[in-house]
mmCIF file of C-alpha atoms and ligand atoms in Angstrom:
data_model
loop_
_atom_site.group_PDB
_atom_site.id
_atom_site.type_symbol
_atom_site.label_atom_id
_atom_site.label_comp_id
_atom_site.label_asym_id
_atom_site.label_seq_id
_atom_site.Cartn_x
_atom_site.Cartn_y
_atom_site.Cartn_z
ATOM 1 C CA MET A 8 -99.282 24.659 -49.079
ATOM 2 C CA PRO A 9 -97.364 21.387 -48.581
ATOM 3 C CA VAL A 10 -93.777 21.423 -49.824
ATOM 4 C CA ALA A 11 -92.148 18.572 -51.761
ATOM 5 C CA LEU A 12 -88.530 17.918 -52.680
ATOM 6 C CA VAL A 13 -88.012 15.872 -55.836
ATOM 7 C CA THR A 14 -84.458 14.738 -56.549
ATOM 8 C CA GLY A 15 -83.209 14.371 -60.116
ATOM 9 C CA ALA A 16 -86.133 16.471 -61.320
ATOM 10 C CA ARG A 17 -84.807 18.317 -64.341
ATOM 11 C CA ARG A 18 -85.897 15.634 -66.811
ATOM 12 C CA GLY A 19 -87.525 12.240 -67.198
ATOM 13 C CA ILE A 20 -89.616 10.789 -64.385
ATOM 14 C CA GLY A 21 -88.496 13.369 -61.803
ATOM 15 C CA ARG A 22 -89.610 16.259 -64.004
ATOM 16 C CA GLU A 23 -93.062 14.762 -64.463
ATOM 17 C CA VAL A 24 -93.364 14.022 -60.736
ATOM 18 C CA ALA A 25 -92.449 17.625 -59.872
ATOM 19 C CA LEU A 26 -95.015 19.024 -62.324
ATOM 20 C CA ARG A 27 -97.738 16.600 -61.243
ATOM 21 C CA LEU A 28 -97.166 17.392 -57.552
ATOM 22 C CA ALA A 29 -97.417 21.097 -58.347
ATOM 23 C CA ARG A 30 -100.690 20.491 -60.205
ATOM 24 C CA SER A 31 -102.072 18.846 -57.109
ATOM 25 C CA GLY A 32 -101.124 21.810 -54.911
ATOM 26 C CA PHE A 33 -97.564 21.194 -53.711
ATOM 27 C CA ASP A 34 -94.841 23.825 -53.763
ATOM 28 C CA VAL A 35 -91.777 22.076 -55.146
ATOM 29 C CA ALA A 36 -88.022 22.107 -54.624
ATOM 30 C CA VAL A 37 -86.537 20.903 -57.911
ATOM 31 C CA ASN A 38 -83.212 19.193 -57.300
ATOM 32 C CA ASP A 39 -80.711 17.879 -59.821
ATOM 33 C CA VAL A 40 -76.975 17.341 -59.992
ATOM 34 C CA VAL A 41 -77.006 19.158 -63.349
ATOM 35 C CA ALA A 42 -77.923 22.843 -63.112
ATOM 36 C CA ASP A 43 -79.093 23.855 -66.575
ATOM 37 C CA ALA A 44 -81.949 25.409 -68.543
ATOM 38 C CA ASP A 45 -83.994 22.188 -68.239
ATOM 39 C CA GLY A 46 -84.178 22.568 -64.458
ATOM 40 C CA GLU A 47 -85.063 26.243 -64.792
ATOM 41 C CA ALA A 48 -87.822 25.302 -67.261
ATOM 42 C CA VAL A 49 -89.377 22.921 -64.706
ATOM 43 C CA VAL A 50 -89.354 25.698 -62.104
ATOM 44 C CA ALA A 51 -90.879 28.160 -64.585
ATOM 45 C CA GLU A 52 -93.682 25.715 -65.468
ATOM 46 C CA ILE A 53 -94.526 25.257 -61.793
ATOM 47 C CA VAL A 54 -94.513 28.990 -61.121
ATOM 48 C CA ALA A 55 -96.788 29.461 -64.155
ATOM 49 C CA MET A 56 -99.284 27.145 -62.407
ATOM 50 C CA GLY A 57 -99.375 29.579 -59.492
ATOM 51 C CA ARG A 58 -97.286 27.417 -57.167
ATOM 52 C CA ARG A 59 -93.908 28.219 -55.646
ATOM 53 C CA ALA A 60 -90.797 26.424 -56.862
ATOM 54 C CA VAL A 61 -87.073 26.672 -56.354
ATOM 55 C CA LEU A 62 -84.169 25.086 -58.200
ATOM 56 C CA VAL A 63 -81.808 23.468 -55.701
ATOM 57 C CA PRO A 64 -78.886 21.907 -57.569
ATOM 58 C CA ALA A 65 -76.922 19.343 -55.553
ATOM 59 C CA ASP A 66 -75.338 15.940 -55.958
ATOM 60 C CA ILE A 67 -77.308 13.746 -53.566
ATOM 61 C CA SER A 68 -74.341 11.403 -53.241
ATOM 62 C CA ARG A 69 -72.487 14.266 -51.460
ATOM 63 C CA LEU A 70 -73.655 13.652 -47.915
ATOM 64 C CA ASP A 71 -71.868 16.796 -46.711
ATOM 65 C CA LYS A 72 -74.210 18.912 -48.901
ATOM 66 C CA HIS A 73 -77.518 17.562 -47.565
ATOM 67 C CA ALA A 74 -77.879 19.980 -44.631
ATOM 68 C CA VAL A 75 -77.255 23.042 -46.815
ATOM 69 C CA LEU A 76 -79.747 21.738 -49.386
ATOM 70 C CA LEU A 77 -82.469 21.157 -46.807
ATOM 71 C CA ASP A 78 -81.805 24.456 -44.993
ATOM 72 C CA ARG A 79 -82.189 26.340 -48.262
ATOM 73 C CA ILE A 80 -85.494 24.633 -49.079
ATOM 74 C CA GLU A 81 -86.823 25.375 -45.608
ATOM 75 C CA GLU A 82 -85.795 29.028 -45.879
ATOM 76 C CA GLU A 83 -87.330 29.504 -49.324
ATOM 77 C CA LEU A 84 -90.428 27.299 -49.194
ATOM 78 C CA GLY A 85 -90.926 26.174 -45.586
ATOM 79 C CA PRO A 86 -90.742 22.723 -43.953
ATOM 80 C CA LEU A 87 -91.010 19.676 -46.198
ATOM 81 C CA ALA A 88 -94.082 17.454 -46.249
ATOM 82 C CA CYS A 89 -92.828 15.121 -48.968
ATOM 83 C CA LEU A 90 -89.527 13.768 -50.265
ATOM 84 C CA VAL A 91 -89.426 11.936 -53.586
ATOM 85 C CA ASN A 92 -86.156 10.046 -53.939
ATOM 86 C CA ASN A 93 -86.045 9.874 -57.716
ATOM 87 C CA ALA A 94 -82.427 10.687 -58.645
ATOM 88 C CA GLY A 95 -80.727 7.626 -60.003
ATOM 89 C CA VAL A 96 -78.053 6.486 -62.421
ATOM 90 C CA SER A 97 -77.628 3.375 -64.504
ATOM 91 C CA ALA A 98 -74.438 1.361 -64.907
ATOM 92 C CA LEU A 99 -71.571 3.265 -66.551
ATOM 93 C CA VAL A 100 -71.127 0.414 -69.013
ATOM 94 C CA ARG A 101 -73.397 -2.547 -69.686
ATOM 95 C CA GLY A 102 -71.506 -5.780 -69.977
ATOM 96 C CA ASP A 103 -70.445 -9.034 -68.420
ATOM 97 C CA LEU A 104 -70.935 -9.294 -64.669
ATOM 98 C CA LEU A 105 -67.403 -10.640 -64.536
ATOM 99 C CA GLU A 106 -66.117 -7.323 -65.881
ATOM 100 C CA VAL A 107 -68.031 -4.877 -63.632
ATOM 101 C CA GLY A 108 -65.587 -2.232 -62.467
ATOM 102 C CA GLU A 109 -65.320 -0.523 -59.099
ATOM 103 C CA ALA A 110 -66.073 2.948 -60.511
ATOM 104 C CA SER A 111 -69.472 1.945 -61.898
ATOM 105 C CA PHE A 112 -70.305 -0.126 -58.812
ATOM 106 C CA ASP A 113 -69.459 2.733 -56.440
ATOM 107 C CA ARG A 114 -71.329 5.319 -58.547
ATOM 108 C CA CYS A 115 -74.483 3.205 -58.651
ATOM 109 C CA LEU A 116 -74.387 2.472 -54.942
ATOM 110 C CA ASP A 117 -73.390 6.046 -53.969
ATOM 111 C CA VAL A 118 -76.231 7.732 -55.846
ATOM 112 C CA ASN A 119 -79.005 5.142 -55.876
ATOM 113 C CA LEU A 120 -78.527 3.831 -52.358
ATOM 114 C CA LYS A 121 -76.070 5.572 -50.026
ATOM 115 C CA GLY A 122 -76.967 9.151 -51.020
ATOM 116 C CA THR A 123 -80.639 8.232 -50.930
ATOM 117 C CA PHE A 124 -80.310 6.565 -47.519
ATOM 118 C CA PHE A 125 -78.654 9.551 -45.893
ATOM 119 C CA LEU A 126 -80.889 12.137 -47.556
ATOM 120 C CA THR A 127 -83.893 10.151 -46.329
ATOM 121 C CA GLN A 128 -82.399 10.026 -42.854
ATOM 122 C CA ALA A 129 -81.724 13.792 -42.850
ATOM 123 C CA VAL A 130 -85.274 14.567 -44.017
ATOM 124 C CA ALA A 131 -86.782 12.057 -41.578
ATOM 125 C CA ARG A 132 -85.002 13.710 -38.639
ATOM 126 C CA ARG A 133 -86.492 17.072 -39.611
ATOM 127 C CA LEU A 134 -89.974 15.612 -40.137
ATOM 128 C CA VAL A 135 -89.879 13.985 -36.715
ATOM 129 C CA ARG A 136 -88.770 17.268 -35.081
ATOM 130 C CA GLN A 137 -91.559 19.292 -36.732
ATOM 131 C CA PRO A 138 -94.847 17.379 -36.580
ATOM 132 C CA GLY A 139 -96.971 18.757 -39.426
ATOM 133 C CA GLY A 140 -100.684 18.950 -40.100
ATOM 134 C CA GLY A 141 -101.263 17.178 -43.410
ATOM 135 C CA HIS A 142 -100.072 13.857 -44.785
ATOM 136 C CA ARG A 143 -96.289 13.500 -44.817
ATOM 137 C CA SER A 144 -94.477 11.038 -47.003
ATOM 138 C CA ILE A 145 -91.257 9.715 -48.464
ATOM 139 C CA VAL A 146 -91.581 8.039 -51.854
ATOM 140 C CA ASN A 147 -88.681 6.074 -53.281
ATOM 141 C CA ILE A 148 -88.475 5.482 -57.024
ATOM 142 C CA SER A 149 -86.823 2.100 -57.278
ATOM 143 C CA SER A 150 -87.109 -0.155 -60.335
ATOM 144 C CA ILE A 151 -88.250 -3.596 -61.383
ATOM 145 C CA SER A 152 -84.478 -4.178 -61.290
ATOM 146 C CA ALA A 153 -84.925 -4.563 -57.530
ATOM 147 C CA GLU A 154 -86.378 -7.935 -58.465
ATOM 148 C CA VAL A 155 -85.703 -8.673 -62.144
ATOM 149 C CA VAL A 156 -82.183 -9.921 -62.849
ATOM 150 C CA SER A 157 -80.289 -7.973 -65.562
ATOM 151 C CA ILE A 158 -76.908 -9.587 -65.753
ATOM 152 C CA SER A 159 -75.481 -6.750 -67.874
ATOM 153 C CA ARG A 160 -75.945 -4.135 -65.099
ATOM 154 C CA GLY A 161 -75.703 -5.985 -61.845
ATOM 155 C CA GLU A 162 -74.562 -2.968 -59.876
ATOM 156 C CA TYR A 163 -77.828 -1.153 -60.730
ATOM 157 C CA CYS A 164 -79.905 -4.176 -59.668
ATOM 158 C CA ILE A 165 -78.041 -4.451 -56.361
ATOM 159 C CA ALA A 166 -78.565 -0.755 -55.612
ATOM 160 C CA LYS A 167 -82.291 -0.939 -56.392
ATOM 161 C CA ALA A 168 -82.718 -4.121 -54.333
ATOM 162 C CA GLY A 169 -81.106 -2.226 -51.445
ATOM 163 C CA LEU A 170 -83.508 0.650 -51.994
ATOM 164 C CA ALA A 171 -86.422 -1.760 -51.581
ATOM 165 C CA MET A 172 -85.162 -2.700 -48.112
ATOM 166 C CA LEU A 173 -84.390 0.952 -47.317
ATOM 167 C CA THR A 174 -88.077 1.674 -47.935
ATOM 168 C CA LYS A 175 -89.262 -1.025 -45.555
ATOM 169 C CA LEU A 176 -86.816 0.061 -42.855
ATOM 170 C CA PHE A 177 -87.867 3.712 -42.920
ATOM 171 C CA ALA A 178 -91.520 2.723 -43.289
ATOM 172 C CA LEU A 179 -91.341 0.778 -40.057
ATOM 173 C CA ARG A 180 -89.374 3.457 -38.205
ATOM 174 C CA LEU A 181 -91.607 6.327 -39.319
ATOM 175 C CA ALA A 182 -95.066 4.716 -39.203
ATOM 176 C CA GLU A 183 -95.453 5.678 -35.532
ATOM 177 C CA GLU A 184 -94.547 9.262 -36.456
ATOM 178 C CA GLY A 185 -97.425 9.400 -38.942
ATOM 179 C CA ILE A 186 -95.089 9.541 -41.949
ATOM 180 C CA GLY A 187 -95.821 7.221 -44.881
ATOM 181 C CA VAL A 188 -92.844 5.687 -46.676
ATOM 182 C CA TYR A 189 -93.437 3.892 -49.962
ATOM 183 C CA GLU A 190 -91.663 2.387 -52.953
ATOM 184 C CA VAL A 191 -92.788 3.079 -56.506
ATOM 185 C CA ARG A 192 -91.273 0.481 -58.834
ATOM 186 C CA PRO A 193 -91.284 1.491 -62.510
ATOM 187 C CA GLY A 194 -90.849 -0.919 -65.410
ATOM 188 C CA ILE A 195 -89.788 0.281 -68.860
ATOM 189 C CA ILE A 196 -90.436 4.018 -68.987
ATOM 190 C CA ARG A 197 -89.698 6.308 -71.928
ATOM 191 C CA THR A 198 -87.062 8.767 -70.618
ATOM 192 C CA PRO A 199 -83.523 9.891 -71.507
ATOM 193 C CA MET A 200 -82.255 6.998 -69.338
ATOM 194 C CA THR A 201 -83.831 4.371 -71.610
ATOM 195 C CA GLU A 202 -83.029 6.297 -74.823
ATOM 196 C CA PRO A 203 -79.810 4.346 -75.550
ATOM 197 C CA SER A 204 -81.770 1.041 -75.461
ATOM 198 C CA ALA A 205 -84.978 2.414 -76.983
ATOM 199 C CA GLU A 206 -84.821 0.288 -80.140
ATOM 200 C CA ARG A 207 -84.298 -2.998 -78.295
ATOM 201 C CA LEU A 208 -86.900 -2.183 -75.628
ATOM 202 C CA GLY A 209 -89.406 -1.007 -78.238
ATOM 203 C CA ARG A 210 -89.092 -4.336 -80.037
ATOM 204 C CA LEU A 211 -89.597 -6.261 -76.782
ATOM 205 C CA ILE A 212 -92.749 -4.291 -76.041
ATOM 206 C CA GLU A 213 -94.107 -4.811 -79.567
ATOM 207 C CA ASP A 214 -93.465 -8.538 -79.176
ATOM 208 C CA GLY A 215 -95.646 -8.659 -76.057
ATOM 209 C CA TYR A 216 -92.995 -8.551 -73.321
ATOM 210 C CA THR A 217 -95.345 -6.357 -71.273
ATOM 211 C CA PRO A 218 -99.018 -7.434 -71.003
ATOM 212 C CA ILE A 219 -99.963 -3.770 -71.462
ATOM 213 C CA ARG A 220 -98.316 -3.414 -74.839
ATOM 214 C CA ARG A 221 -96.903 0.115 -74.730
ATOM 215 C CA TRP A 222 -94.049 2.106 -73.255
ATOM 216 C CA GLY A 223 -94.600 3.371 -69.741
ATOM 217 C CA GLU A 224 -94.599 7.155 -69.649
ATOM 218 C CA PRO A 225 -93.230 9.367 -66.842
ATOM 219 C CA MET A 226 -96.849 10.386 -66.146
ATOM 220 C CA ASP A 227 -97.706 6.768 -65.276
ATOM 221 C CA VAL A 228 -95.120 6.910 -62.485
ATOM 222 C CA ALA A 229 -96.069 10.440 -61.441
ATOM 223 C CA GLU A 230 -99.703 9.413 -60.905
ATOM 224 C CA ALA A 231 -98.625 6.703 -58.464
ATOM 225 C CA VAL A 232 -96.339 9.114 -56.604
ATOM 226 C CA VAL A 233 -99.019 11.774 -56.247
ATOM 227 C CA THR A 234 -101.552 9.228 -55.001
ATOM 228 C CA LEU A 235 -99.134 8.340 -52.206
ATOM 229 C CA ALA A 236 -97.980 11.907 -51.509
ATOM 230 C CA GLU A 237 -101.563 13.072 -51.111
ATOM 231 C CA GLY A 238 -102.199 10.310 -48.586
ATOM 232 C CA ARG A 239 -104.849 8.638 -50.715
ATOM 233 C CA LEU A 240 -103.761 5.175 -49.509
ATOM 234 C CA PRO A 241 -104.016 6.030 -45.805
ATOM 235 C CA PHE A 242 -103.717 2.542 -44.291
ATOM 236 C CA THR A 243 -100.868 1.514 -46.600
ATOM 237 C CA VAL A 244 -97.237 1.797 -45.601
ATOM 238 C CA GLY A 245 -93.947 0.390 -46.834
ATOM 239 C CA GLN A 246 -95.637 -1.108 -49.870
ATOM 240 C CA VAL A 247 -94.374 -1.485 -53.397
ATOM 241 C CA ILE A 248 -96.555 0.138 -56.054
ATOM 242 C CA THR A 249 -95.437 -1.456 -59.303
ATOM 243 C CA VAL A 250 -95.861 0.606 -62.471
ATOM 244 C CA ASP A 251 -94.680 -1.817 -65.137
ATOM 245 C CA GLY A 252 -97.611 -2.673 -67.416
ATOM 246 C CA GLY A 253 -97.580 -6.186 -65.972
ATOM 247 C CA LEU A 254 -93.964 -6.962 -66.936
ATOM 248 C CA THR A 255 -93.215 -8.728 -63.668
ATOM 249 C CA PHE A 256 -96.231 -11.052 -63.809
ATOM 250 C CA ARG A 257 -95.282 -14.675 -63.618
ATOM 251 C CA THR A 258 -97.067 -16.485 -66.424
ATOM 252 C CA LEU A 259 -97.477 -20.093 -67.408
HETATM 253 P P1 NAD B 18 -83.014 10.194 -66.243
HETATM 254 O O1 NAD B 18 -81.590 9.819 -66.418
HETATM 255 O O2 NAD B 18 -83.788 10.639 -67.422
HETATM 256 O O3 NAD B 18 -83.164 11.303 -65.106
HETATM 257 C C1 NAD B 18 -82.482 11.191 -63.890
HETATM 258 C C2 NAD B 18 -82.141 12.573 -63.367
HETATM 259 O O4 NAD B 18 -81.450 12.381 -62.121
HETATM 260 C C3 NAD B 18 -81.205 13.345 -64.293
HETATM 261 O O5 NAD B 18 -81.682 14.643 -64.519
HETATM 262 C C4 NAD B 18 -79.879 13.338 -63.539
HETATM 263 O O6 NAD B 18 -79.074 14.478 -63.800
HETATM 264 C C5 NAD B 18 -80.346 13.274 -62.090
HETATM 265 N N1 NAD B 18 -79.311 12.780 -61.197
HETATM 266 C C6 NAD B 18 -78.435 11.769 -61.431
HETATM 267 N N2 NAD B 18 -77.583 11.639 -60.406
HETATM 268 C C7 NAD B 18 -77.926 12.574 -59.499
HETATM 269 C C8 NAD B 18 -77.396 12.952 -58.253
HETATM 270 N N3 NAD B 18 -76.316 12.333 -57.744
HETATM 271 N N4 NAD B 18 -77.976 13.958 -57.572
HETATM 272 C C9 NAD B 18 -79.056 14.610 -58.089
HETATM 273 N N5 NAD B 18 -79.578 14.307 -59.289
HETATM 274 C C10 NAD B 18 -79.018 13.312 -59.999
HETATM 275 O O7 NAD B 18 -83.692 8.928 -65.580
HETATM 276 P P2 NAD B 18 -85.230 8.500 -65.396
HETATM 277 O O8 NAD B 18 -85.509 7.417 -66.360
HETATM 278 O O9 NAD B 18 -86.111 9.690 -65.331
HETATM 279 O O10 NAD B 18 -85.115 7.798 -63.976
HETATM 280 C C11 NAD B 18 -85.551 8.387 -62.758
HETATM 281 C C12 NAD B 18 -85.536 7.306 -61.685
HETATM 282 O O11 NAD B 18 -86.391 6.235 -62.085
HETATM 283 C C13 NAD B 18 -84.164 6.680 -61.465
HETATM 284 O O12 NAD B 18 -83.994 6.399 -60.094
HETATM 285 C C14 NAD B 18 -84.236 5.401 -62.255
HETATM 286 O O13 NAD B 18 -83.364 4.418 -61.755
HETATM 287 C C15 NAD B 18 -85.684 5.023 -62.054
HETATM 288 N N6 NAD B 18 -86.210 4.118 -63.064
HETATM 289 C C16 NAD B 18 -86.281 4.470 -64.380
HETATM 290 C C17 NAD B 18 -86.809 3.563 -65.298
HETATM 291 C C18 NAD B 18 -86.942 3.868 -66.769
HETATM 292 O O14 NAD B 18 -87.319 2.951 -67.531
HETATM 293 N N7 NAD B 18 -86.669 5.085 -67.235
HETATM 294 C C19 NAD B 18 -87.239 2.301 -64.866
HETATM 295 C C20 NAD B 18 -87.141 1.977 -63.528
HETATM 296 C C21 NAD B 18 -86.634 2.907 -62.633
#
């Protein structure tokens, strides 16, 4: 069975992606920086489906931990066929761009971009060394913030814009190796990350901010990821699949 690693998978979008991949036949390494009962519950749900799963706690911004993480997954589940770079953090504090502090900037860039870059590189090296049979892929969960300007969390937008370029770079490098690299770009999705702004976002949605007038759900993102991970868009590479209910349409 193909093996997938999903980062930040104990809750929210990552959790749904891990479960959806398992339903479509992947064995799954469930990563998160927080090792708690939520992560164990995701593993238990996957095992209950008859698939293999392992909880592999690690902070993806710790580059020195990547090799140990990947070795452990290989030992327990076998070589990876799919990496889903989902782990991400928002700004520590929302506020004026003129007040953004170094701690929040570094945290956003370290997790959302630098950690993701080097984990992708480490996985890509292994994929290139071990040509596999089925479709192999790297799917990056970015955000409409790669494109939409939110002045109250500039550091998040910068990191996600960088992730969009990261996707294109690896897509180009790995296309000749038969490895598909893609970006999935969610809009407003109902998860613990959006919980603090749920009231404001809910009002925006009700007022027609998104042409599809409802919250996005983690399953909406998971469906896009699985489509790509299964290789169901075989002549597509480096593309952005936007899952935002039409939020980023330009209208007149
Ligand atoms: P979430 O906060 O609910 O879940 C993120 C998970 O990632 C958490 O379990 C967290 O512990 C984990 N994580 C954080 N830092 C980590 C690290 N250094 N190493 C490993 N795991 C780490 O968030 P979510 O809404 O499910 O978001 C998932 C991804 O989707 C993020 O990259 C986020 O930027 C992106 N996204 C979310 C939305 C949305 O509306 N919820 C919109 C666009 C993009």
